[in-house]
XYZ file of C-alpha atoms in Angstrom:
177
model
C 10.703 5.582 -38.686
C 8.771 4.443 -35.833
C 5.905 5.546 -34.126
C 6.760 6.552 -30.333
C 2.474 7.462 -29.460
C 1.006 5.502 -26.737
C -1.448 4.730 -29.820
C 1.871 2.432 -31.150
C 2.592 0.674 -27.847
C 2.817 -2.800 -27.470
C -0.924 -4.953 -26.659
C 1.112 -6.125 -23.236
C 1.915 -1.903 -22.421
C -0.912 0.135 -22.760
C -3.071 -3.167 -20.540
C -0.394 -2.963 -17.665
C -1.586 0.595 -16.144
C -4.888 0.046 -15.983
C -4.374 -3.728 -14.953
C -2.995 -1.904 -12.060
C -5.014 0.105 -10.866
C -7.532 -2.156 -11.025
C -5.326 -4.599 -8.798
C -4.687 -1.251 -6.390
C -8.867 -1.618 -6.447
C -9.620 -4.889 -5.127
C -6.631 -4.572 -2.586
C -7.658 -1.015 -1.921
C -11.388 -2.457 -1.135
C -11.494 -5.780 -0.013
C -8.935 -3.703 3.188
C -11.450 -1.092 3.751
C -14.180 -4.117 3.452
C -11.843 -5.674 5.414
C -11.667 -3.279 8.161
C -14.641 -1.508 8.607
C -16.297 -5.428 9.243
C -13.214 -6.483 11.445
C -15.025 -5.843 14.784
C -18.572 -6.819 13.719
C -20.054 -10.444 14.421
C -23.060 -10.044 11.687
C -20.828 -9.220 9.294
C -18.643 -11.690 9.445
C -19.292 -12.721 5.857
C -18.305 -9.846 3.929
C -14.857 -9.868 6.099
C -14.341 -12.989 4.692
C -14.879 -12.790 1.387
C -12.899 -8.599 1.277
C -9.832 -10.721 3.417
C -10.022 -13.639 0.921
C -10.110 -11.148 -1.993
C -7.190 -9.036 -0.574
C -4.795 -12.348 0.033
C -5.706 -13.705 -3.774
C -4.795 -10.174 -4.657
C -1.697 -10.469 -3.063
C -0.163 -13.935 -4.216
C -1.843 -12.666 -7.891
C 0.656 -9.529 -7.253
C 3.839 -11.553 -5.989
C 3.039 -14.758 -8.394
C 3.547 -11.542 -11.393
C 6.112 -10.336 -9.516
C 8.776 -12.883 -9.813
C 7.718 -13.450 -13.539
C 7.639 -10.464 -15.136
C 10.759 -8.700 -16.106
C 9.341 -5.227 -15.893
C 8.108 -2.216 -14.633
C 5.462 -1.438 -13.316
C 4.300 -6.082 -12.085
C 8.168 -6.513 -11.081
C 8.206 -6.393 -7.424
C 9.993 -4.313 -6.306
C 13.914 -4.340 -4.736
C 14.573 -1.650 -2.173
C 17.985 -1.128 -1.039
C 19.780 1.769 0.433
C 21.991 2.309 -2.038
C 19.341 3.249 -4.668
C 17.858 5.919 -1.440
C 21.191 7.499 -0.944
C 21.860 8.155 -4.381
C 18.315 9.161 -4.926
C 18.814 11.457 -1.830
C 22.314 12.578 -3.089
C 20.720 13.267 -6.598
C 17.031 14.279 -6.585
C 16.513 12.242 -10.459
C 14.592 9.155 -11.067
C 11.749 7.799 -9.184
C 12.247 7.482 -5.551
C 12.891 4.558 -3.470
C 10.444 4.798 -0.620
C 8.265 3.382 -2.881
C 9.594 0.583 -3.488
C 10.318 0.286 0.121
C 6.606 0.923 0.834
C 5.275 -1.754 -1.556
C 7.358 -4.426 0.219
C 5.716 -2.847 3.341
C 2.728 -2.751 1.669
C 1.785 -5.686 0.661
C 3.911 -8.039 3.870
C 1.843 -6.607 6.494
C -1.635 -6.805 4.366
C -0.159 -10.472 3.117
C 0.256 -11.781 6.593
C -2.896 -9.698 8.004
C -4.923 -11.278 4.942
C -3.072 -14.968 5.515
C -3.175 -15.204 9.314
C -6.811 -13.932 9.297
C -7.044 -17.121 6.967
C -5.158 -19.105 9.209
C -7.030 -18.650 11.256
C -10.208 -20.231 10.899
C -8.735 -23.105 12.249
C -5.459 -22.465 14.051
C -6.996 -20.245 17.150
C -3.811 -18.442 18.189
C -3.020 -17.381 14.587
C -6.639 -14.961 15.736
C -3.865 -12.003 17.669
C -1.594 -12.229 15.167
C -4.304 -11.325 13.327
C -5.279 -8.208 14.838
C -2.323 -6.881 15.189
C -1.447 -7.226 11.214
C -4.285 -5.497 10.993
C -3.220 -2.913 13.100
C -0.184 -2.760 11.654
C -1.274 -3.076 8.249
C -3.496 0.234 8.538
C -0.517 2.754 9.577
C 0.948 1.393 7.039
C -1.910 2.214 4.297
C -2.257 5.495 6.156
C 1.283 6.163 5.461
C 1.074 5.182 2.870
C -1.275 7.080 0.929
C 0.279 10.551 3.545
C 3.436 9.884 1.265
C 1.238 9.500 -1.855
C -0.680 13.284 -0.425
C 3.259 14.794 0.274
C 4.401 12.989 -3.038
C 1.878 15.192 -5.345
C 0.882 18.370 -4.664
C -1.014 17.365 -1.016
C 2.165 19.182 0.719
C -0.245 21.714 1.746
C -2.706 18.825 3.196
C -0.552 16.502 4.786
C 1.049 19.773 6.595
C -2.406 20.848 7.808
C -3.332 17.606 9.136
C -0.032 16.739 10.757
C -0.622 20.242 12.241
C -3.921 18.838 13.440
C -2.866 16.212 14.998
C 0.511 18.185 17.186
C -1.946 20.361 18.511
C -4.606 17.747 19.705
C -1.902 15.977 20.770
C 0.492 18.714 22.891
C -0.237 22.711 21.721
C 3.361 23.297 21.483
C 4.754 21.014 19.119
C 1.412 22.709 16.472
C 3.637 26.110 16.990
C 6.618 24.917 16.892
C 5.681 23.221 13.240
C 4.018 26.285 12.745
C 7.394 28.049 12.349
């Protein structure tokens, strides 16, 4: 007879989620620090350190994803077929998670890598600024998606109504119906 309790899980499996959470904290914290210090000449060193931490976290995630054979470290493999199947049945893992993971790794990775390279290749500074802006929007979309899926539907809906009201008052009336 086998014991299926979490305590009986192999050591690797028990460490996978805490390690993933630690990686997530490094990349989220690094991105936040890099974003907040990006326009300050006085805070250029913390901006660089945060950017290097983010780049290291993205590279670590990509290497782990290529080597890993199982979730949560295996790289996501988004597909339209998986999205169609999920939309039709509503069962299994939402494929938008995979699409968001890829979008986040690409945009944040390009922002971090172009920031590092912009030190030597000056024209990459524009790419770095553009990629960091796109990254911010993808991160905000990711946060909204998580809030929406995990009980924050009312919070996201109320936030959307406020944004819509600020942009165009008639939109707020339409979404309230």
